Coordinates of C-alpha atoms and ligand atoms in Angstrom, one line a residue:
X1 CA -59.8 107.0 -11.1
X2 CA -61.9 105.2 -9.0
X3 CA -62.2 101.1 -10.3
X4 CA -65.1 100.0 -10.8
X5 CA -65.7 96.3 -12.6
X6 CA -69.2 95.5 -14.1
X7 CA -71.1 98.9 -12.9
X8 CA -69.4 101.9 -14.4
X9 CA -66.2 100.2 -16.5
X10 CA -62.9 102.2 -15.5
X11 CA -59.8 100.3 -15.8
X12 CA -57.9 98.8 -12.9
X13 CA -54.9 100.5 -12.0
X14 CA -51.5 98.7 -12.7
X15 CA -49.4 99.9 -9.7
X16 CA -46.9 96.9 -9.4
X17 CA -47.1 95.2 -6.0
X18 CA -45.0 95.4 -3.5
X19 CA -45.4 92.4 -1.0
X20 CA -43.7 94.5 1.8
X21 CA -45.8 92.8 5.3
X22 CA -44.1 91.2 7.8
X23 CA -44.5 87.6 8.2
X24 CA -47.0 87.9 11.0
X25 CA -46.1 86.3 14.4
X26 CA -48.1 83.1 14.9
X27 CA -46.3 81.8 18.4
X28 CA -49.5 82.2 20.5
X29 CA -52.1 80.9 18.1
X30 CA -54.1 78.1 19.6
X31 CA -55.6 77.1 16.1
X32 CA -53.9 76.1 13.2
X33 CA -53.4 78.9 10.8
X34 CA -51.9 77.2 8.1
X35 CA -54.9 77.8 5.3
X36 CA -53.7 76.2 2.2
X37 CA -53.6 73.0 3.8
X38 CA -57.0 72.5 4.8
X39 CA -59.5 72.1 2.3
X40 CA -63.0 73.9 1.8
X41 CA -64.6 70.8 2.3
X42 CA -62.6 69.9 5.6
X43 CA -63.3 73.5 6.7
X44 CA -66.8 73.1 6.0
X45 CA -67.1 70.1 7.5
X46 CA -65.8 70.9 11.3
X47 CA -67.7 74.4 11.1
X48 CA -69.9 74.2 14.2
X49 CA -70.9 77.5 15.6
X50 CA -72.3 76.1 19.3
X51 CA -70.7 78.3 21.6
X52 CA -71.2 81.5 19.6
X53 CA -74.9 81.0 20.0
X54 CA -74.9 80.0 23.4
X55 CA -72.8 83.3 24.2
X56 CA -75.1 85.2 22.1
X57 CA -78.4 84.5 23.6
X58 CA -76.8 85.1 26.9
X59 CA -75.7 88.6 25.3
X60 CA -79.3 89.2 24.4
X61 CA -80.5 89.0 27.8
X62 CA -77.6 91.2 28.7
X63 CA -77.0 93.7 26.1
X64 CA -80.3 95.2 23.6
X65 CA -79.7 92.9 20.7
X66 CA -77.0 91.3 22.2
X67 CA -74.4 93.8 21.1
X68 CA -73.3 97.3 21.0
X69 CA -73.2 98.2 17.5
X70 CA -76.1 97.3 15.7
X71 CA -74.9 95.8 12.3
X72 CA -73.3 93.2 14.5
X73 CA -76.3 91.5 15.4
X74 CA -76.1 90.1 11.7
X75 CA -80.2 91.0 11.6
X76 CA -79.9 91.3 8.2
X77 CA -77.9 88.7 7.0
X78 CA -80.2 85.7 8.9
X79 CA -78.2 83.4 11.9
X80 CA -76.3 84.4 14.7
X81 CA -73.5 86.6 14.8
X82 CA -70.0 84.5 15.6
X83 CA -68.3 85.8 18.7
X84 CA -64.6 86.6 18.2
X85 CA -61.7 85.7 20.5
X86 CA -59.1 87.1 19.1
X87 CA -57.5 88.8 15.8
X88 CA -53.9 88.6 14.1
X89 CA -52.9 89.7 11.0
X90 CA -55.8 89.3 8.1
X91 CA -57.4 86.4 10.3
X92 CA -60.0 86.0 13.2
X93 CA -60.4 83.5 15.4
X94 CA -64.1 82.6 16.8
X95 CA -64.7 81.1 20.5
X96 CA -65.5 77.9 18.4
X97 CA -62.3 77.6 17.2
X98 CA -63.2 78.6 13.7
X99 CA -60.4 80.5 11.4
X100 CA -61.7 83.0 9.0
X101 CA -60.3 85.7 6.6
X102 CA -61.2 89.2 8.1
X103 CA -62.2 91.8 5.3
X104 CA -64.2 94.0 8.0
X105 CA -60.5 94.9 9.8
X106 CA -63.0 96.4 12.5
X107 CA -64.8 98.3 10.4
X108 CA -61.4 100.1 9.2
X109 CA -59.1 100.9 11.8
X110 CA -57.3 97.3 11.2
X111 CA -55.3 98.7 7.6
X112 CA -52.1 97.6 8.7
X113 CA -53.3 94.4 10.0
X114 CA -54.9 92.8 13.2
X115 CA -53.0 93.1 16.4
X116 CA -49.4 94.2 14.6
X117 CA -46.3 93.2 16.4
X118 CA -44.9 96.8 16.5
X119 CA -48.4 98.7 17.7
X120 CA -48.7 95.9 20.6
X121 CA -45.2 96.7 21.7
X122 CA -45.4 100.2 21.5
X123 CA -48.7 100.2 23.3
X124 CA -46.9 98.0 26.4
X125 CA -44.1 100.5 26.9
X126 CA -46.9 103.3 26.8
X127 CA -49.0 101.3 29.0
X128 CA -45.8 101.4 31.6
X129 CA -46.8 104.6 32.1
X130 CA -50.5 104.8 32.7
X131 CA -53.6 104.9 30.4
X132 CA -55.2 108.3 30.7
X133 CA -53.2 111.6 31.7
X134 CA -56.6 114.0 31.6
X135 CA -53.6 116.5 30.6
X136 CA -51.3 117.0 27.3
X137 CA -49.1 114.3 26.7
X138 CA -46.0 114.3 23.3
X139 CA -47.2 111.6 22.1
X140 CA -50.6 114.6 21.0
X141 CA -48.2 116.5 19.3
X142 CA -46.4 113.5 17.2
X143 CA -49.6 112.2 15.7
X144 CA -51.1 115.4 15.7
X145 CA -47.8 117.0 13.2
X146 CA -48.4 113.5 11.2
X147 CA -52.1 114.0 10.1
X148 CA -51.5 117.9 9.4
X149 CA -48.3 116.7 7.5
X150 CA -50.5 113.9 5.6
X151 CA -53.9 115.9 4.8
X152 CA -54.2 118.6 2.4
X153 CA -56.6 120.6 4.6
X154 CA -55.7 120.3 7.8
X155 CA -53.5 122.8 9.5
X156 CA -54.7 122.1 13.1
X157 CA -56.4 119.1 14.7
X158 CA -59.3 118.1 17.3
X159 CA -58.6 114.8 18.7
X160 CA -61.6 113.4 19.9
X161 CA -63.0 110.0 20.9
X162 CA -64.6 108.6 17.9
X163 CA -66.1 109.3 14.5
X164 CA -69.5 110.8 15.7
X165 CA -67.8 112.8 18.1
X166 CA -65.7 114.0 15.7
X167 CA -68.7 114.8 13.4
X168 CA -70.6 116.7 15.7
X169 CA -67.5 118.6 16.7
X170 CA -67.3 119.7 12.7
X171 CA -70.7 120.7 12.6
X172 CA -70.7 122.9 15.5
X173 CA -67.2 124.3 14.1
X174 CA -69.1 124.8 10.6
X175 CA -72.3 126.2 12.0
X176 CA -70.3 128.7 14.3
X177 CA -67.7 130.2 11.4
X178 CA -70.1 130.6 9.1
X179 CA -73.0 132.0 11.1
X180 CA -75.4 129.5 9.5
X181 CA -77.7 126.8 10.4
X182 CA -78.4 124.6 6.9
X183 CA -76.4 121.8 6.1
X184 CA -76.6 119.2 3.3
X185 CA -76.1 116.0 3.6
X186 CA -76.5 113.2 1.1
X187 CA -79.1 110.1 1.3
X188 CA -77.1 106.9 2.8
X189 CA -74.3 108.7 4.0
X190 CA -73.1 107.9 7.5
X191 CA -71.4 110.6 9.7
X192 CA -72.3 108.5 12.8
X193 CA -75.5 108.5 15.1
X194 CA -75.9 112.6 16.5
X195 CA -79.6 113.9 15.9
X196 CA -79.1 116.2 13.3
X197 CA -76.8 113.2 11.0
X198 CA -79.2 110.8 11.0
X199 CA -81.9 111.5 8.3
X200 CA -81.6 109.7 5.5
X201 CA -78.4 107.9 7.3
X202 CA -76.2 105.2 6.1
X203 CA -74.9 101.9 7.6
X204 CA -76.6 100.0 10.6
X205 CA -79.5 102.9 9.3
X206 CA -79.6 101.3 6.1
X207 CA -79.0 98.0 7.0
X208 CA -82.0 97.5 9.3
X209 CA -84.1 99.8 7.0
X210 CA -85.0 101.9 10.2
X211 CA -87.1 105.3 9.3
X212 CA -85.3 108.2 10.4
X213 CA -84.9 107.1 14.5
X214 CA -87.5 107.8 17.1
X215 CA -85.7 109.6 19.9
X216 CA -84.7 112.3 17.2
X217 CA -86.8 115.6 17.8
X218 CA -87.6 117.8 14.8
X219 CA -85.8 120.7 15.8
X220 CA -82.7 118.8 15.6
X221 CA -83.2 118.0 12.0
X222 CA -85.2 120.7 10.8
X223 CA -82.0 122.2 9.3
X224 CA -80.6 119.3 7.5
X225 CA -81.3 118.7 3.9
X226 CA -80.3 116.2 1.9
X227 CA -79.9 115.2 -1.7
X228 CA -79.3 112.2 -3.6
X229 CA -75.4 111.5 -4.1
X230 CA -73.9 112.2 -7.3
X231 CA -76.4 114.5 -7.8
X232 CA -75.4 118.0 -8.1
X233 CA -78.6 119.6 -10.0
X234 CA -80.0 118.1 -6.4
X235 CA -77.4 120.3 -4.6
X236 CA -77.8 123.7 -6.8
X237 CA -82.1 123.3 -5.6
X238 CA -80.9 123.1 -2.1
X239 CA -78.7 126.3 -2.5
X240 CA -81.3 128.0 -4.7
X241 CA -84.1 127.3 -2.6
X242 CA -82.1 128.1 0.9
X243 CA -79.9 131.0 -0.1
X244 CA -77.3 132.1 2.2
X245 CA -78.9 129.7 4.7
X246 CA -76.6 127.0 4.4
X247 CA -73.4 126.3 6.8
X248 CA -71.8 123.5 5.2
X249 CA -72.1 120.1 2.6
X250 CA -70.8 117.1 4.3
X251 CA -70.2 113.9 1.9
X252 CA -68.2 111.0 3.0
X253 CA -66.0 111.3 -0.6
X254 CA -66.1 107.4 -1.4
X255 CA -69.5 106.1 0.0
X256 CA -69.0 103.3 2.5
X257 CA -72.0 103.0 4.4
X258 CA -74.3 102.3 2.0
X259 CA -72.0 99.8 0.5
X260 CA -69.0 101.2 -1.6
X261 CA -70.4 103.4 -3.9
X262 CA -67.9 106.2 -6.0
X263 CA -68.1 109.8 -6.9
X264 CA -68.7 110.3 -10.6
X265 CA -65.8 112.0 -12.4
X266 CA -67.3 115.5 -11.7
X267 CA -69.6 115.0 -8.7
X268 CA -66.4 116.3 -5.9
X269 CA -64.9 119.3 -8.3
X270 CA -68.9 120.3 -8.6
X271 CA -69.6 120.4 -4.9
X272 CA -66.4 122.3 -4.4
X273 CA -67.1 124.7 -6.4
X274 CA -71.0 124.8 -5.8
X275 CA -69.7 125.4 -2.2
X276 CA -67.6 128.3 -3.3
X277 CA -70.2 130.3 -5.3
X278 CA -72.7 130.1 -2.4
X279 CA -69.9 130.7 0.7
X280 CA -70.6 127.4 2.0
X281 CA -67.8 125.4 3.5
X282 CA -67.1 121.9 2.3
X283 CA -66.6 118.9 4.9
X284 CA -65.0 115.8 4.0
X285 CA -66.0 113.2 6.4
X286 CA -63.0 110.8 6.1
X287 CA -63.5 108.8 8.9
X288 CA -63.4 105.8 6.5
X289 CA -61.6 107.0 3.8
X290 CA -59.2 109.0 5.4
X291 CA -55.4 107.5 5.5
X292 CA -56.9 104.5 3.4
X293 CA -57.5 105.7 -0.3
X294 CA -53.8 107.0 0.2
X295 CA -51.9 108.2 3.0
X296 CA -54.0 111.7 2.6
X297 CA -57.1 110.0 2.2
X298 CA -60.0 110.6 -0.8
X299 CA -59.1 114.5 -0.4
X300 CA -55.2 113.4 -1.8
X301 CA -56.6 110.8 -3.8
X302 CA -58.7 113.0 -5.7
X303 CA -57.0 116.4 -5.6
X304 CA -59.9 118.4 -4.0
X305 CA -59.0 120.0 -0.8
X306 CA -62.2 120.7 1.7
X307 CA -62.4 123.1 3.9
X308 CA -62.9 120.9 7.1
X309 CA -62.1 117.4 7.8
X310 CA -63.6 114.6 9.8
X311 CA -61.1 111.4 10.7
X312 CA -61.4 108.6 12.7
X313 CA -60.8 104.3 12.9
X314 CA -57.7 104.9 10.9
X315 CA -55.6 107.5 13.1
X316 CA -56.2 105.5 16.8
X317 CA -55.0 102.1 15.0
X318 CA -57.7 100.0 16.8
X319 CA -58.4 102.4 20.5
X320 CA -61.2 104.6 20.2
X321 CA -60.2 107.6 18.2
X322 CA -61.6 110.3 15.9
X323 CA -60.4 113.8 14.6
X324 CA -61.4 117.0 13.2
X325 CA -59.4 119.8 11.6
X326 CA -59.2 122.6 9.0
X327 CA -57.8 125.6 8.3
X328 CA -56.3 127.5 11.1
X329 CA -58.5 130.6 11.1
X330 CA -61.6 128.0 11.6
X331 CA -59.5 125.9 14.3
X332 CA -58.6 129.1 16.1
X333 CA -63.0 129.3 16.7
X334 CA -62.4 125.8 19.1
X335 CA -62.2 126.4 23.0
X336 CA -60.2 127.4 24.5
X337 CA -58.8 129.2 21.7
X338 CA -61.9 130.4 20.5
X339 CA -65.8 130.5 21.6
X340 CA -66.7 127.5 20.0
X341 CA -67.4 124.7 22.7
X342 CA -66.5 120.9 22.3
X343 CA -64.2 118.8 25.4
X344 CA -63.4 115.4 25.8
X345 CA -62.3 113.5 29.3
X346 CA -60.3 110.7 27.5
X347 CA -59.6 112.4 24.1
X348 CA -56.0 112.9 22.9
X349 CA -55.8 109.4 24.8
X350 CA -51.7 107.8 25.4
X351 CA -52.9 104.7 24.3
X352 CA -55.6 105.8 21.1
X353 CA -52.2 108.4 19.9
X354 CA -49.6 105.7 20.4
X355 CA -51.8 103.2 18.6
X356 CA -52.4 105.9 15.9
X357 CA -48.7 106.9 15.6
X358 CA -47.6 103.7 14.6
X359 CA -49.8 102.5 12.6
X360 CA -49.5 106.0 11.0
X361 CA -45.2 105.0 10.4
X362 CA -46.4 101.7 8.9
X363 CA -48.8 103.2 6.4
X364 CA -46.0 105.2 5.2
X365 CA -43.7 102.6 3.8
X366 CA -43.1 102.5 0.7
X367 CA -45.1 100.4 -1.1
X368 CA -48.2 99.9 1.2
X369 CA -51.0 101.5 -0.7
X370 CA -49.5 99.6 -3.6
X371 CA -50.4 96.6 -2.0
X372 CA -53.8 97.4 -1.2
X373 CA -54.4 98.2 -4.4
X374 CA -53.3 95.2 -6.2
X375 CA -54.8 92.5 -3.7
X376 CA -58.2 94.6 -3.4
X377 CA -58.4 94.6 -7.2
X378 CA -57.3 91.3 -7.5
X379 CA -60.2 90.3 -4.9
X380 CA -63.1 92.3 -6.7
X381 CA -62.9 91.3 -9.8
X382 CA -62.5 87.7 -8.8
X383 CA -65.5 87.3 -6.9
X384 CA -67.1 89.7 -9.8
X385 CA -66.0 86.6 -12.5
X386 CA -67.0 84.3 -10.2
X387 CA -70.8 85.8 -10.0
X388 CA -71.4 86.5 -13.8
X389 CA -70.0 83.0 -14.3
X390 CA -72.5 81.7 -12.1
X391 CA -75.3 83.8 -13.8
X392 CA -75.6 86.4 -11.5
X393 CA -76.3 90.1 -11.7
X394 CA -73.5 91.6 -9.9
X395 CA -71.5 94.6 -9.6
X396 CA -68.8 96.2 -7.5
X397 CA -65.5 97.9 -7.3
X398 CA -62.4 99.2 -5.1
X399 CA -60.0 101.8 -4.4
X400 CA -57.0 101.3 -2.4
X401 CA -57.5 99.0 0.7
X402 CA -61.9 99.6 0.4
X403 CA -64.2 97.6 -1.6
X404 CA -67.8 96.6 -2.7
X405 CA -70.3 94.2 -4.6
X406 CA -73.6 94.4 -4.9
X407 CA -75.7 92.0 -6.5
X408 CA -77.3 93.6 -9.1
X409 CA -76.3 94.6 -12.7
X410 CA -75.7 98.2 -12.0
X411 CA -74.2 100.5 -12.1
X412 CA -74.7 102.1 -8.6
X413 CA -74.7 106.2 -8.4
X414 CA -76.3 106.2 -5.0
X415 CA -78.6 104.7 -2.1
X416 CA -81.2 103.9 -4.3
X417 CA -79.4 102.2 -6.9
X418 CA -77.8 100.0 -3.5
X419 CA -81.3 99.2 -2.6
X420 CA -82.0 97.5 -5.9
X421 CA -79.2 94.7 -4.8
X422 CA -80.8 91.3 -3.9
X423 CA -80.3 91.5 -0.1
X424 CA -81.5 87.8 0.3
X425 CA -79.2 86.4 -2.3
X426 CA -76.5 88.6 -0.2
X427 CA -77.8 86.8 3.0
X428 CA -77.2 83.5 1.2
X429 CA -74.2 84.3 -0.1
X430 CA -72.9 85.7 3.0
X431 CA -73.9 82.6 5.5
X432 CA -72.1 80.3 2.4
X433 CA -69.0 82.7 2.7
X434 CA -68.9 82.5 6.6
X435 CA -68.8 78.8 6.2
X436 CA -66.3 78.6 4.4
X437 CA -63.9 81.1 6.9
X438 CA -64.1 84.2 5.3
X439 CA -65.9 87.2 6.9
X440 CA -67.5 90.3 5.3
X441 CA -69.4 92.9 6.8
X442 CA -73.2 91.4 7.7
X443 CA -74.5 93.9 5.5
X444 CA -75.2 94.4 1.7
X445 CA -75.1 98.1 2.7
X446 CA -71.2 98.1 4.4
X447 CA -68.1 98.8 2.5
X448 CA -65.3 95.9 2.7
X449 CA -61.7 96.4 4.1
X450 CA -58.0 94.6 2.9
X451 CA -55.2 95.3 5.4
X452 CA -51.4 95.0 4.4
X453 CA -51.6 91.5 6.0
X454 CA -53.9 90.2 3.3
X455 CA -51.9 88.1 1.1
X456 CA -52.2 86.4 -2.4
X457 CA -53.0 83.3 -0.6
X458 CA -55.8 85.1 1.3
X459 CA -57.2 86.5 -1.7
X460 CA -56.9 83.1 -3.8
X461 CA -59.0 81.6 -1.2
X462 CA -62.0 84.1 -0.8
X463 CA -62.1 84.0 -4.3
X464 CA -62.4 80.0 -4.4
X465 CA -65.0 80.2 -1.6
X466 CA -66.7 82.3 -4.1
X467 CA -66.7 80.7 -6.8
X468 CA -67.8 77.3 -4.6
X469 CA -70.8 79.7 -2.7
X470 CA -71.9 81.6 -5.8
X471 CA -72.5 78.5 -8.1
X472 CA -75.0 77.4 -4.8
X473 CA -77.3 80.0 -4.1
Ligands
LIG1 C1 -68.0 108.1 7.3 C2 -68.3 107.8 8.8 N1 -68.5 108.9 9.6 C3 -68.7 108.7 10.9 C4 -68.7 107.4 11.4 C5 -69.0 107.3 12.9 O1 -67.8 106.8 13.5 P1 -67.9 106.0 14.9 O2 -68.5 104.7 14.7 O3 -66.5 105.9 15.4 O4 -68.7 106.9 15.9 C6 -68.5 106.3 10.6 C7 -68.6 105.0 11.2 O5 -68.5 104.0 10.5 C8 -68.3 106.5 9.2 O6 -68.1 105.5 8.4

């Protein structure tokens, strides 16, 4: 099911395309947008980066590492990170002036595109009326009936403020149903930066190649056990060896934060089923993947329902947002309906559900994950040819709107299979990339993001970038 081009062969899928984004306002651009016209060389040419460095090493003095998310800092991809001054469509905009093709859409939230015309207005009319009620609001019930009506196992929601949040919420929720303390997680999965998640952790974790983080005390970890992914004889140890000890798995479904890394064929239907047998419940952490495999996320995509669900990026359509929900009889445990504590000043936010709803409605035209598909396979396996035909191991693959490469021959079942990539050659490659306008993730170890802005123009010139960059380093 899942695509995967030079690494585990699985052929790509032939949904026809339907080109259904809006030509994308342009009015109040200050640079010229018009791509095709300007050549690499050109591009290359007037590529100066002076005022993002300037701002940066003011930053650093300000802010540790001169940002607030660490995989920003680009540590691991050499240089200075560019500072961005604005976003429309598939395109940044640096405070340089340079132009680039965005396939980090902030990380995921951006699916339907940068700054859409629709979410802006929508988010003015709500803005009319203030930007924090600290009470119930409608606009909590519409996108709250919209993910229960889009994901298998949801049948009541937690809105919270982001993906951690919503990840510790779960935990709690899975540790107070069940009576249990033990969870698994697997090696290189992110469920965001709470003690007991971060062992063994994904993203800006794996990026920096930071030992499990001081700051962490041992009895907030002492009850997480992890495995390798895509290993289930890992998982049945952990049950045998900690029977009717262990709360919960939680698996982000499709790996994204140790780059993009797939379930085997029978790795998801095992744990499900491993779950079962030893009355553990199952938690999807879809913060990535949820609303961008398909409109029900990997849990649609791949026809196994968990029992709890983790969401985020996706449902607040750029504001801070995250979600958690399940069956009823387990949402019924959250205060005040139940015991279980968990409360949020600014969750269920005007703004963050306004944002969400509509770029919820987008999503669900016909067509868009159609789209996604066809550019994001397009885009793969043309930087994939463009690598082997410039002698390089490579690997990598896609599914829907979510991608990664990795260079090394593969294939790629887990962490330690990512770590074999050549990070330098990465580095190289992406500094050549950025040069040319088009931004990844600064991180071998990051999934990459298409929105429904991308075009075939977009994706024709990453690809020639590529090709240009990969026959250099
Ligand atoms: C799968 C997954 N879970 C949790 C998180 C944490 O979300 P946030 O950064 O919103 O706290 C992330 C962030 O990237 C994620 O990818």
């Amino acid at each position: 099911m899942a695509n995967t081009i030079a690494g585990v062969a699985v052929g790509i899928s032939s949904a026809t395309p339907r080109l259904s984004q809006r030509p994308i306002s342009r009015s109040s651009r200050r640079f010229s947008t018009v791509k095709m016209a300007v050549s690499l060389d050109e591009k290359k040419k007037n590529f100066t980066l002076q005022k993002s460095e300037e701002a940066f090493n003011a930053a650093k003095e300000l802010m540790p590492g001169g940002v607030n998310s660490p995989v920003r800092a680009f540590k691991s991809v050499g240089g200075q990170p560019v500072v961005i001054d604005s976003v429309k469509g598939s395109h940044m905009w640096d405070i340089d002036g340079n132009e680039y093709i965005d396939y980090v859409g902030s990380w995921g939230p951006a699916i339907i595109g940068h700054a859409d015309d629709k979410v802006l207005a929508a988010l003015a009319e709500t803005m009319k009326k203030g930007t924090s009620f600290g009470a119930p609001c409608l606009l909590e019930n519409v996108l709250a009936k919209m993910v229960i009506e889009a994901v298998p196992s949801i049948e009541m929601v937690r809105f919270v403020n982001s993906g951690t949040e919503a990840c510790m919420g779960v935990l709690r929720l899975a540790r107070a149903y069940t009576g249990r303390g033990k969870i698994i997680k697997f090696e290189g999965c992110y469920h965001g930066h709470a003690d007991p998640f971060l062992v063994k952790a994904g993203s800006g974790v794996a990026t920096l190649g930071l030992p499990d983080s001081p700051g962490v005390p041992k009895a907030a970890t002492i009850d997480t056990l992890t495995a390798p992914y895509n290993d289930l004889s890992a998982v049945e140890a952990l049950f045998q060896s900690n029977k009717g000890e262990v709360a919960a798995i939680i698996l982000e479904p499709v790996v994204g934060n140790s780059g993009f890394i797939t379930p085997t064929p029978d790795f998801l239907n095992g744990i499900r089923k491993l779950t079962k047998e030893h009355g553990a419940l199952l938690i999807f952490d879809e913060v990535m993947t949820g609303f961008r495999l398909s409109y029900g996320g990997a849990q649609e995509y791949f026809g196994i329902t968990p029992d709890l669900t983790t969401l985020g990026k996706i449902i607040g359509g750029g504001l801070p947002v995250g979600a958690y929900g399940g069956r009823r009889e387990m949402m019924e445990m959250v205060a005040p309906a139940g015991p279980m504590y968990q409360a949020g000043t600014l969750s269920g936010n005007p703004l963050a559900m306004t944002a969400g709803i509509h770029t919820l409605e987008r999503l669900k035209e016909p067509g868009s994950y159609e789209h996604l598909n066809k550019i994001t396979g397009d885009l793969i396996q043309g930087i994939i040819d463009a690598g082997k035909k410039a002698g390089h191991a490579i690997c990598g693959g896609y599914i829907s709107g979510m991608f990664g490469f990795f260079f090394t021959e593969g294939p790629v079942y887990n962490f330690d299979d990512a770590k074999k990539s050549d990070t330098a050659k990465f580095g190289r490659f992406y500094r050549g990339m950025l040069e040319e306008g088009v931004y990844f993730a600064p991180s071998q170890f990051e999934a990459g993001f298409t929105s429904l802005a991308h075009t075939p123009e977009d994706i024709q010139n990453t690809i020639a970038a590529a090709e240009k960059v990969l026959r250099q380093i």
